[in-house]
Amino acid sequence: MELYKKTASEIAEMIKSKEITSEEVTKHFLERINLLEDKIGAFSSVLEEKALESAKIYDNDNNEEKRKNYDNTSLFGVPVALKDNILSKGDLTTASSKILANYEGIYDATVVERLKKAGVPIVGKANMDEFAMGSSNENSAIKSVSNPWDLERVPGGSSGGSAAAVAAQMIPIALGTDTGGSIRQPACLTGTVGIKPTYGRVSRYGLMAFGSSLDQIGALAKSTEDLARIMKIIAGYDEKDPTTADVEVPDYLKSINNDIKGLRIGLPKEYFAEGLDKNIKEVVNKAVEQLKGLGAEIKEVSLPYVEYAISTYYIISSAEAASNLSRYDGVRYGVRKSDDSVEDMYVKSRSEGFGPEVKRRIMIGNYVLSSGFYDAYYKKASQVRRLIKDDFERVLTEVDIILTPTSPTAAFKKGEKNTDPVQMYLADIYTVSINMAGVPAICVPAGFVDGLPVGIQLIGNYFKEDLLFNASHKFEEVRGKIEYPEI
Ligand code: GLN
């Protein structure tokens, strides 16, 4: 089998046994990137030299003695891509925005520091919707991303570059970020597996903030085992991010093969109500039957407040975004337009630097926070958020895992939704409530609709990523292997 078809876990074992070197692997994927980037558009920048340089160092250290100097070597030598909103020192980090077109990270994000300590070469930055706002990657100021399954279609967003790069097998594994679905929805649309960890599980230090109470870094790959390996590396308390929790990170690989007999899985009736596409429903129902076959106990549950999830999410996330993005003013970061008056500089830098969707969020955010509207919008949304969270907490005492569709449709055509923001926002209907509750969720491919992949979403209790990996891995075994498209 060609190397690019292998999972990150398989490659890690090959490197460990010295069947292949990290340099060979990294070169191989850099060649794949060169070959396919024009068609896919998954990368905003590639770190060819640096990646090879680190691969050589790791090869040199690939022996029992020296591997001990690294932490968590389960992906030792396996190249990874970072979403372009994660800082790495000395490398372009643009959030796919014009305002940061020339911005280089001045320090390593904690996740990057941990990847380096684990011997993982970083090959580049994955394209994304500008500042992670979007569900199709059409909001990137750099270029649009094509879905490897059908180049006319979107890969989802905002981690669309990460998802497309993995599905096109240009990289075995990539980091993404998820504020309202940005890992799970693109994973669903590209037939990859994606994990959005518990809020506070992974450090956000060095991640460009969008909605600080919702943002989490996670990953996308071709197998659940790959995600279990990378999560062990990046998860855990970080004194540089006070919102991280001091909760032990288990060895996710240990429990991944556990029997799931008796696992209680809840199907929220609100997620299966009218409006769910019948083809998607069929894929989801088949997955439920397969899990039942593994001994899972299925029961209906209810999350009455998720009805308000989309409106609540777009108020809260936009309010936080408006505040977070006020730092991009032409003074401290990125591109400065005009040196006339200070005001002129702010106005020009922001007007020319931000794209239309980002401006829309800033306007919504400032509106819902402004005096006279604050109580009616932001405060109300915060109260509803609490009710949504209570819903999840209650249901997760009745069942171990909640199963839902991830996206209301398979990958849609480029241009189909980007003239109507509300249509685009509805792409997140099944994912945003999870961020508001703060619980973890994984999207795992379950089947196809008209040749396009579709995934299911498994939602777990706080810090129960281990159970999600376990259920998802067991499900993969009965589902069978996904053959990624040749491009
Ligand atoms: N699509 C959603 C939005 O546009 C989610 C984004 C995300 O998770 N970063 O806000």
GROMACS .gro file of C-alpha atoms in nm, residues 72 74-75 78-81 115 120 173-175 195 202 218-221 224-235 252 469:
model
   32
   72ASN     CA    1   0.433   1.102   2.455
   74SER     CA    2   0.299   0.776   2.012
   75LEU     CA    3   0.324   0.985   1.693
   78VAL     CA    4   0.469   1.161   1.194
   79PRO     CA    5   0.413   1.497   1.018
   80VAL     CA    6   0.115   1.709   1.114
   81ALA     CA    7  -0.052   2.027   0.980
  115LEU     CA    8   0.390   1.842   1.952
  120VAL     CA    9   0.619   1.561   1.558
  173ILE     CA   10  -0.339   1.417   1.067
  174ALA     CA   11  -0.411   1.784   1.131
  175LEU     CA   12  -0.511   2.011   1.415
  195ILE     CA   13  -1.271   1.539   1.785
  202VAL     CA   14  -0.672   2.141   2.555
  218GLY     CA   15  -0.888   1.934   1.847
  219ALA     CA   16  -0.783   1.721   1.553
  220LEU     CA   17  -0.889   1.546   1.232
  221ALA     CA   18  -0.752   1.219   1.095
  224THR     CA   19  -1.007   0.726   1.577
  225GLU     CA   20  -0.686   0.568   1.698
  226ASP     CA   21  -0.493   0.856   1.537
  227LEU     CA   22  -0.703   1.104   1.734
  228ALA     CA   23  -0.651   0.912   2.056
  229ARG     CA   24  -0.276   0.937   2.000
  230ILE     CA   25  -0.266   1.309   1.926
  231MET     CA   26  -0.502   1.395   2.211
  232LYS     CA   27  -0.270   1.230   2.459
  233ILE     CA   28   0.000   1.468   2.335
  234ILE     CA   29  -0.193   1.796   2.331
  235ALA     CA   30  -0.441   1.757   2.618
  252TYR     CA   31  -0.672   0.682   2.546
  469PHE     CA   32  -1.277   0.713   2.126
   0.00000   0.00000   0.00000
